[in-house]
Tab-separated table of C-alpha atoms and ligand atoms in Angstrom:
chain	number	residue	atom	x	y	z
A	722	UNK	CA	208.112	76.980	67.094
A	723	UNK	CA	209.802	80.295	66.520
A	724	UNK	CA	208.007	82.732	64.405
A	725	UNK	CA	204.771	80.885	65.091
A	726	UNK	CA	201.928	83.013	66.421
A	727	UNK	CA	200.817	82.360	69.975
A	728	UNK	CA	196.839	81.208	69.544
A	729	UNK	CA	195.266	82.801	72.374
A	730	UNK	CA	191.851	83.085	73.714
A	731	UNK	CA	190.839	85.832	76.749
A	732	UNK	CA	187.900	85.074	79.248
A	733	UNK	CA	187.257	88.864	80.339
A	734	UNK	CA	184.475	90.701	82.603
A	735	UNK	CA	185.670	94.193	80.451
A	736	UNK	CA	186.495	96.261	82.990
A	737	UNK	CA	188.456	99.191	82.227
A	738	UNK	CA	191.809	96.670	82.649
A	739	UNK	CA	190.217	93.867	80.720
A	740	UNK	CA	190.213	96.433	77.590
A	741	UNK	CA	193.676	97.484	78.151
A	742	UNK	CA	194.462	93.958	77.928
A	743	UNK	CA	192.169	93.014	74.736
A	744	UNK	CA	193.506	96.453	73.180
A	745	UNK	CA	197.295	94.694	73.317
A	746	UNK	CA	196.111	91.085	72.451
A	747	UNK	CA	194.614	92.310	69.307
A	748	UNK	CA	197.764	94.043	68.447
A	749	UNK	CA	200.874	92.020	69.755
A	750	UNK	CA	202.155	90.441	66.414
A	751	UNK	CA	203.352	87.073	68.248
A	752	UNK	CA	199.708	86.736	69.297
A	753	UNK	CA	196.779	85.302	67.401
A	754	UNK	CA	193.445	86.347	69.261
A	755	UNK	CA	191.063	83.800	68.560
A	756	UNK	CA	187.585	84.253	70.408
A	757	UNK	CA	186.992	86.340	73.351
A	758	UNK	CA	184.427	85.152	76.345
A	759	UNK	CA	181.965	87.227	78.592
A	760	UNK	CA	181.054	86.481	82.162
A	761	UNK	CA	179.841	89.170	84.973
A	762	UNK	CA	182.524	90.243	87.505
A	763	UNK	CA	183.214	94.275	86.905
A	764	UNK	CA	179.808	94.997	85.862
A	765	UNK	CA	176.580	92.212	84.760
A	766	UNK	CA	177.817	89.930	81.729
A	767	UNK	CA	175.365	92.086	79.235
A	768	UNK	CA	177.361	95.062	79.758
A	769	UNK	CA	180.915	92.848	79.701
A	770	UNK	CA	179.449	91.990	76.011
A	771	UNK	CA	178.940	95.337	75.124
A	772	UNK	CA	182.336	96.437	76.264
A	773	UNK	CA	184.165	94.038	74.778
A	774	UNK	CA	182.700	94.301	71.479
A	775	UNK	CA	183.097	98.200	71.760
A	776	UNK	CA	186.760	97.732	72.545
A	777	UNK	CA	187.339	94.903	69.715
A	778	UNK	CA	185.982	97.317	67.181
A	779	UNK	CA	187.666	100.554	68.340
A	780	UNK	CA	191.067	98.247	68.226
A	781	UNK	CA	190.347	97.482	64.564
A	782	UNK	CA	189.616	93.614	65.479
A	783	UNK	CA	185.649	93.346	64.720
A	784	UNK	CA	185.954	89.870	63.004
A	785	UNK	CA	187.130	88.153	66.367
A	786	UNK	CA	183.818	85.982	68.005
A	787	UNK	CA	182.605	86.963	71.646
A	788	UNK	CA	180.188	85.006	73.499
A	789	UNK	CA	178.314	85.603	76.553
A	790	UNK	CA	178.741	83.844	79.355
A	791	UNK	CA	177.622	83.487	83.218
A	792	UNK	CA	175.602	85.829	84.565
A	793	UNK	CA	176.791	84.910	88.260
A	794	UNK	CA	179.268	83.108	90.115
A	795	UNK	CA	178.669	79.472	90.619
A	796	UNK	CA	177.630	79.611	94.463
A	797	UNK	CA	177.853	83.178	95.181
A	798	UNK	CA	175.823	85.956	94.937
A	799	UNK	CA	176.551	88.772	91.994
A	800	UNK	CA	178.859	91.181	93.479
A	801	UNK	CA	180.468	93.765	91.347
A	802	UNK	CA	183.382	96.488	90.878
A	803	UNK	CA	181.243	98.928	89.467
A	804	UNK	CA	182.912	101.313	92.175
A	805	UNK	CA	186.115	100.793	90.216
A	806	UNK	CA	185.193	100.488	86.802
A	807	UNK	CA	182.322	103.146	86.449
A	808	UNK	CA	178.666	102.640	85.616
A	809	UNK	CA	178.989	101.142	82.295
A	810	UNK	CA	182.058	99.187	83.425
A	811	UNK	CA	184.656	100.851	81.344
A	812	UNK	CA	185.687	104.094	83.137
A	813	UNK	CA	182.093	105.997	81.793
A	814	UNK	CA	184.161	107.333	78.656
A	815	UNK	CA	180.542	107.536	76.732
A	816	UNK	CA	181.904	105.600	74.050
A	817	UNK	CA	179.324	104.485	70.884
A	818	UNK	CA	177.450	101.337	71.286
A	819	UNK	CA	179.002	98.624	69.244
A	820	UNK	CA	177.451	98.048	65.564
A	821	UNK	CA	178.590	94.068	66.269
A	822	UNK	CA	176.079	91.466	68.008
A	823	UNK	CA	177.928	88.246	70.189
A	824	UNK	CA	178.170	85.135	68.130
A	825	UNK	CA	174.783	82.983	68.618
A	826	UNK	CA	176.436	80.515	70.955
A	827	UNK	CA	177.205	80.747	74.898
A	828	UNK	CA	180.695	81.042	75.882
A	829	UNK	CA	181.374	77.832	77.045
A	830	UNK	CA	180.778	76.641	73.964
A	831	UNK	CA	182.625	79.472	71.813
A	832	UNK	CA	185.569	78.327	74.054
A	833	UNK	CA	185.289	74.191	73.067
A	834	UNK	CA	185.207	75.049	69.806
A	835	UNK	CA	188.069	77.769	69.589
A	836	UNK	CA	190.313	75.682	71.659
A	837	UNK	CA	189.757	71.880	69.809
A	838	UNK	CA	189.914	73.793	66.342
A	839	UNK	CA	193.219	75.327	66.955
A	840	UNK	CA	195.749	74.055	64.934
A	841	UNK	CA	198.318	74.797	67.968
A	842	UNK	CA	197.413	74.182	71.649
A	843	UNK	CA	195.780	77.685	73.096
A	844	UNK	CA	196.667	79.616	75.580
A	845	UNK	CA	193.902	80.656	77.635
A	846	UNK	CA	194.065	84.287	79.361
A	847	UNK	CA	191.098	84.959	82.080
A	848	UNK	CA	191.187	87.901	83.604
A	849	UNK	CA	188.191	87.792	85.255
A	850	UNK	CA	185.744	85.560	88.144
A	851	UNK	CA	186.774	81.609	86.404
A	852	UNK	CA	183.263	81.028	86.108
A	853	UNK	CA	182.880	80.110	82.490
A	854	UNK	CA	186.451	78.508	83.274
A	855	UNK	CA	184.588	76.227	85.575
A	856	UNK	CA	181.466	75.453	83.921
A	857	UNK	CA	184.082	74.584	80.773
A	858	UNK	CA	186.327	72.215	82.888
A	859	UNK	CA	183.337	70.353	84.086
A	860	UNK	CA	181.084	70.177	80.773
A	861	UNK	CA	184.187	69.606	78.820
A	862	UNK	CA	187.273	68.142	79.753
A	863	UNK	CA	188.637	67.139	76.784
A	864	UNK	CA	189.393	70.650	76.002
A	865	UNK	CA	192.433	70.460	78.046
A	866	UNK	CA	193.941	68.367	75.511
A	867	UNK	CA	194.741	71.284	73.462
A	868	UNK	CA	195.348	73.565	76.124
A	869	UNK	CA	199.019	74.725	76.360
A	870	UNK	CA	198.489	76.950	79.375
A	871	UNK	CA	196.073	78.754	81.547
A	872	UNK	CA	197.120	82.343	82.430
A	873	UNK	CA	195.030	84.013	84.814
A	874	UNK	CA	195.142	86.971	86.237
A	875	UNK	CA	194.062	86.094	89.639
A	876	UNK	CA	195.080	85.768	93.293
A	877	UNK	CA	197.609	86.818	95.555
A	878	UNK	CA	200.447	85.773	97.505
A	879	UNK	CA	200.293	88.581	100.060
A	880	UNK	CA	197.744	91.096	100.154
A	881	UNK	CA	193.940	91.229	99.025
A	882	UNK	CA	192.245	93.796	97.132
A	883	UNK	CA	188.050	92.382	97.848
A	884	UNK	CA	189.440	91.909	101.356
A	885	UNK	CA	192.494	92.282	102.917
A	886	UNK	CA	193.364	88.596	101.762
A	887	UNK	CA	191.517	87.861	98.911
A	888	UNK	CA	191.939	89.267	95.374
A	889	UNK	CA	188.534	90.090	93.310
A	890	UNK	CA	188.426	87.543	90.271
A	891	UNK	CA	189.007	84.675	93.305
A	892	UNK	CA	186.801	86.049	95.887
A	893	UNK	CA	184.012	86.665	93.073
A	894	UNK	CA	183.716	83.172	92.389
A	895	UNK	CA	185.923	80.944	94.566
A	896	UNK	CA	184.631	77.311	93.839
A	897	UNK	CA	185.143	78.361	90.167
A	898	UNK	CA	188.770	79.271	90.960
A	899	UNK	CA	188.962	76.373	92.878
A	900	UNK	CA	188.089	74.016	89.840
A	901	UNK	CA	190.130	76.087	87.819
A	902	UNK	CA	193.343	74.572	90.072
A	903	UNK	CA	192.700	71.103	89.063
A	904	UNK	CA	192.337	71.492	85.308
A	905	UNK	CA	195.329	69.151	85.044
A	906	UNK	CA	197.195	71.845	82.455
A	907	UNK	CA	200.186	73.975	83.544
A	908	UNK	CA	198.832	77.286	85.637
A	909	UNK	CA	200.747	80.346	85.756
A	910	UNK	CA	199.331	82.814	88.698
A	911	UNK	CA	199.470	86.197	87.230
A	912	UNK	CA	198.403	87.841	91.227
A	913	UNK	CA	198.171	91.120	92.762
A	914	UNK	CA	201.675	91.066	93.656
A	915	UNK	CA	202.844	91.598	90.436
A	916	UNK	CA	199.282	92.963	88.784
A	917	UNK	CA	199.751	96.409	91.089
A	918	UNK	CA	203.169	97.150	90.024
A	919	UNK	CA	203.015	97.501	87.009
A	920	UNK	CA	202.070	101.198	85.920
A	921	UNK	CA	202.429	103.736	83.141
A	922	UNK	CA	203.906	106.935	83.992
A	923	UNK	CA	201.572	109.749	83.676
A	924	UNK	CA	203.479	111.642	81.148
A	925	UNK	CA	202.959	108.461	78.511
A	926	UNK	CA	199.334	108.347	79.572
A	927	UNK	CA	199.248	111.877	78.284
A	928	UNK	CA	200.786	111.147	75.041
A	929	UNK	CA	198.600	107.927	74.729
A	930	UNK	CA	195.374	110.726	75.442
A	931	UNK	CA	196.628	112.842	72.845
A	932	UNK	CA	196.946	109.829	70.175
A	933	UNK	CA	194.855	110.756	66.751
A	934	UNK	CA	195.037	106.624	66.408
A	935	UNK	CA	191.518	105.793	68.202
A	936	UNK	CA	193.035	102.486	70.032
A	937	UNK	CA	196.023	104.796	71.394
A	938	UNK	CA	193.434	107.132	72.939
A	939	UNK	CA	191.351	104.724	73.790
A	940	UNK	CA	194.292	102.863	76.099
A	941	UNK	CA	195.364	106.858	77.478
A	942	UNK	CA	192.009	107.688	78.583
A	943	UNK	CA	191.673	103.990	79.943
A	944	UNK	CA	194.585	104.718	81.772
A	945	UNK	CA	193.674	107.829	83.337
A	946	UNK	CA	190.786	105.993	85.085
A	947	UNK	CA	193.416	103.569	86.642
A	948	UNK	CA	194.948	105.618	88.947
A	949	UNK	CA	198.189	103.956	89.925
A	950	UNK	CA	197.248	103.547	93.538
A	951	UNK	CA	193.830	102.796	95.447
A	952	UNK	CA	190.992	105.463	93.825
A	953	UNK	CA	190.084	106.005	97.428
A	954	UNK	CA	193.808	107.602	97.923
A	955	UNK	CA	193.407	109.500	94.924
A	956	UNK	CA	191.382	113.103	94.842
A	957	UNK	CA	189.282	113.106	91.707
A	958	UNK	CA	190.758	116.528	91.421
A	959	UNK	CA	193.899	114.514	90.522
A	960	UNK	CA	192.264	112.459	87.362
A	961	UNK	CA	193.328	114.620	84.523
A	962	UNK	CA	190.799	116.503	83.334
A	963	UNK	CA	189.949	116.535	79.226
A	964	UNK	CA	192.604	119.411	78.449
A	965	UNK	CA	195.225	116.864	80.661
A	966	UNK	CA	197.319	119.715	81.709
A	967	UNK	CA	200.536	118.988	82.725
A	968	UNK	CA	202.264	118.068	86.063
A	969	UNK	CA	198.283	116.571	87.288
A	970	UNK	CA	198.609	113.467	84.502
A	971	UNK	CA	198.464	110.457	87.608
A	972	UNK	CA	200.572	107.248	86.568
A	973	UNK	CA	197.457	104.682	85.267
A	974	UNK	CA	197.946	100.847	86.238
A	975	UNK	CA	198.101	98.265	83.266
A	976	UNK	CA	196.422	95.530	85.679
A	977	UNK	CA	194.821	92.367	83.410
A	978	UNK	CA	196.716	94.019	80.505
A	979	UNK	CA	200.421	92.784	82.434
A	980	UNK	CA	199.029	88.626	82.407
A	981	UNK	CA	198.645	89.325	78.395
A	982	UNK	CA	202.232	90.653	78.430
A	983	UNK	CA	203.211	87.779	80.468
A	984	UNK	CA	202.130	85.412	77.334
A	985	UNK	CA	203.734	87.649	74.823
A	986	UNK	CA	206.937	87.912	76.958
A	987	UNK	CA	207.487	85.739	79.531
A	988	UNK	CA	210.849	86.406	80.568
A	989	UNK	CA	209.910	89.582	81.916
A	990	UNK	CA	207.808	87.588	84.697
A	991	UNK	CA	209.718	85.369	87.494
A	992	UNK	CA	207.490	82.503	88.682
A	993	UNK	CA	208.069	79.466	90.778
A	994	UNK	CA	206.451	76.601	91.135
A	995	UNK	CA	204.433	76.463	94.583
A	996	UNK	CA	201.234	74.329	95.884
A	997	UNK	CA	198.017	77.130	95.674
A	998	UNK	CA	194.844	76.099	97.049
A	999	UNK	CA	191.469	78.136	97.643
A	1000	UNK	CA	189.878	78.869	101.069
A	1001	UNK	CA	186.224	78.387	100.430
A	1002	UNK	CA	185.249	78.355	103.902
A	1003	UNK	CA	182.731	81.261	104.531
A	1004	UNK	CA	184.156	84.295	106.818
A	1005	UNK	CA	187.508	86.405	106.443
A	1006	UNK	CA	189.321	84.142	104.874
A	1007	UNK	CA	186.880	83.585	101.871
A	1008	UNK	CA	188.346	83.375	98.328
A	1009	UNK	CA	191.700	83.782	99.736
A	1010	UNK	CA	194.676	82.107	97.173
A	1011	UNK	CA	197.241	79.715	100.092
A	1012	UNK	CA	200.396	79.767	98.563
A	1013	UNK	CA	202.806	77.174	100.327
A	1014	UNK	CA	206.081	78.723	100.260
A	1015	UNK	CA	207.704	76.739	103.180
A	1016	UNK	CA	211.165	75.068	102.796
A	1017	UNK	CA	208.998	71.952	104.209
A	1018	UNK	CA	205.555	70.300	105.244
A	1019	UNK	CA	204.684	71.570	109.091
A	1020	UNK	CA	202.925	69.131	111.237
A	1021	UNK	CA	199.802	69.456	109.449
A	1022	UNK	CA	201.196	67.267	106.943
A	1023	UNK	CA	203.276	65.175	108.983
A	1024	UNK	CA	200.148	64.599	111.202
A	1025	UNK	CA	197.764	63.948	108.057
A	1026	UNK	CA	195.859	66.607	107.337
A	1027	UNK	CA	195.889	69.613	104.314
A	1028	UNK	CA	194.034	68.352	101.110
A	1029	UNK	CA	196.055	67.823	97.351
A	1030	UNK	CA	197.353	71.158	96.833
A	1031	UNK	CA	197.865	72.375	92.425
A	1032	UNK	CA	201.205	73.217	91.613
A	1033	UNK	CA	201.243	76.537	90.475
A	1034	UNK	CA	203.878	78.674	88.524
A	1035	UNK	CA	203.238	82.129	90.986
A	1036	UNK	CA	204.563	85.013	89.793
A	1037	UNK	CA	206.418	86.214	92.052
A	1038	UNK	CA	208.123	89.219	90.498
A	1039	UNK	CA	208.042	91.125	87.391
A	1040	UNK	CA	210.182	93.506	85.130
A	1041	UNK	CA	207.994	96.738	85.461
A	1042	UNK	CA	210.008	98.795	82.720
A	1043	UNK	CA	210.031	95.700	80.339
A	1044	UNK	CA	206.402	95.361	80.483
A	1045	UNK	CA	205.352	99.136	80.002
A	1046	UNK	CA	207.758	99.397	77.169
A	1047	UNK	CA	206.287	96.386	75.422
A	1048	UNK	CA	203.110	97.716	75.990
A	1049	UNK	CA	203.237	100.876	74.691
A	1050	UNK	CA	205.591	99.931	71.800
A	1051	UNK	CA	202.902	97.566	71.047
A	1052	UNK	CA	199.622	99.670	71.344
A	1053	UNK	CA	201.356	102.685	70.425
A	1054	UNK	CA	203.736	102.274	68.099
A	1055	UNK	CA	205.648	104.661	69.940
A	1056	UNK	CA	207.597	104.927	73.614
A	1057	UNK	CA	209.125	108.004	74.587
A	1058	UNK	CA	212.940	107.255	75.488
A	1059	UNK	CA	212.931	109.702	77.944
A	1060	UNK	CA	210.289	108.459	80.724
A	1061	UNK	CA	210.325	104.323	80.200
A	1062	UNK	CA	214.011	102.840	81.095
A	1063	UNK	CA	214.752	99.212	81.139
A	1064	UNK	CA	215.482	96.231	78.671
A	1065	UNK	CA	213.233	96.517	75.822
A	1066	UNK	CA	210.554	94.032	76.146
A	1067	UNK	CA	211.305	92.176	72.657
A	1068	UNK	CA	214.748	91.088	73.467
B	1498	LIG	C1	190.840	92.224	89.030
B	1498	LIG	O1	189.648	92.867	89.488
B	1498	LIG	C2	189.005	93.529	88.404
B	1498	LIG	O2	188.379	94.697	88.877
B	1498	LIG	C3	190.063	93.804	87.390
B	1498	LIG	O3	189.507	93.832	86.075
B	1498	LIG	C4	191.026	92.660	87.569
B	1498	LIG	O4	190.703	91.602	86.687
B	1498	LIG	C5	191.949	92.626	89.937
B	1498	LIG	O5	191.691	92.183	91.251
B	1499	LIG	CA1	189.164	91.835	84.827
């Protein structure tokens, strides 16, 4: 219904990206953040928790309940992104501890009740492994009848990021990406393909940096620990350094934060509607996301074989300027005119 609030919940493994994300949920006023889940992917699920609360509270939202959540992936071992995310998981900005605890519940059970007590169907944003996305399909189903959608942030048409196939929240956990697919609910695929393009350009990171509104740092000096492009093609001598002079400010990626603009706004994404499965087998291949785009079945089909495939919206492009705009108009409060051209996100 027009006007309406969208009630959302996020299933996060905060991450430098998951915070961006959180930081614009909380603040988006067509979105109504209702609980926020925990599970170990960037860094172990007790630091995700302390994150996450750390970010809630810096973004002025310390009422909204976070539960913890899976420690590890359902079959496979615990392997992080520390190397991307920093020690503590969020960039190593030495930010305070939280004053906040978790609510006294695990996540799978924050989620049940967040989702059946909505008065409007949910939509659910991971943007992290689907663990605790698993272990709630399984435990309880019934949820989905009051799910509107699932938007993950997840997977990739073309190229990996774990491997050079697989994207990280898949690989992580695989079999729980895998259940994920037959949830029975309509499943957009917010993937790498669009996920890497969308990027801030330096000289609004700096702004962002120079914010005296603590959630406006906070998402500048997030930024400036996403380099735009792969950290091992960027010199640390090109992460601005505290004073941020000019001309050295690198563009910072949005990542998880673009599948929470895709909720907000969704005509700045292009999707289609494609069969996705997960390769679980063990080897190369491992936690990479099939997408069929073929005009028509190949002989594997006509000759019997391939299992049920989902049907998954894919993103398949995005509107780069739209999102940044809405992003910064929303977290910020402010966009220069000067560096951010395109349709304005709210249209
Ligand atoms: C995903 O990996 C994590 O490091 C990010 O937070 C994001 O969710 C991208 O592959
Ligand atoms: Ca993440």
């Amino acid at each position: 219904m027009a006007g309406q609030r969208i009630p959302v919940v996020i299933d996060c493994d905060t991450g430098v990206d998951d915070a961006l994300a959180l930081l614009f949920a909380v603040r988006h006023p067509g979105l109504e953040l209702r609980a926020v889940t925990c599970v170990a992917g960037n860094t172990d699920v007790d630091g995700v928790v302390r994150n996450t609360l750390t970010v809630l509270e810096r973004a002025g939202a310390g009422d909204v309940p976070v539960a913890r959540g899976a420690e590890r992936p359902l079959v496979e071992a615990v392997r992080s992104a520390r190397h991307v995310h920093g020690a503590d998981g969020m960039g190593d900005l030495g930010l305070p501890a939280p004053t906040r605890r978790p609510v006294d519940v695990d996540a799978v059970t924050l989620l049940r009740r967040e989702i059946l007590a909505s008065p409007r169907p949910v939509t659910l944003i991971p943007t992290a492994p689907l663990t605790n996305i698993a272990l709630l399909l399984r435990t309880h189903p019934e949820v989905t009848r009051n799910i509107e959608r699932i938007v993950f942030m997840g997977g990739a048409v073309a190229t990996g990021n774990a491997t050079p196939v697989a994207e990280f929240n898949v690989w992580h956990d695989p079999e729980a990406a895998a259940v994920l697919l037959t949830a029975g609910v309509p499943i957009t695929m917010y993937g790498l393909d669009v996920f890497q393009r969308v990027v801030v350009p330096g000289a609004e990171v700096r702004r962002l940096r120079a914010s005296t509104e603590p959630g406006a740092r906070l998402a500048g000096d997030l930024l400036a620990h996403r380099p735009a492009v792969p950290s091992s093609a960027v010199p640390s001598s090109a992460v601005p350094s505290s004073d941020g002079a000019a001309g050295d400010d690198p563009d910072g990626g949005l990542g998880d934060a673009g599948a929470v603009c895709a909720v907000a706004d969704p005509a700045g994404l292009t999707t289609r509607l494609l069969p996705v499965e997960v390769s679980l087998a063990p080897g190369p291949t491992g936690g990479q996301t099939i997408v069929a785009r073929r005009a028509r079945p190949g002989e594997a089909e006509i000759h019997g074989g391939g299992r049920e495939r989902a049907m998954v919206d894919v993103a398949l492009d995005v509107d780069v300027p739209r999102y940044v705009r809405l992003y910064l108009r929303t977290v910020a409060e402010t966009v220069a005119e000067t560096t951010v051209e395109g349709p304005d996100g709210n249209d």
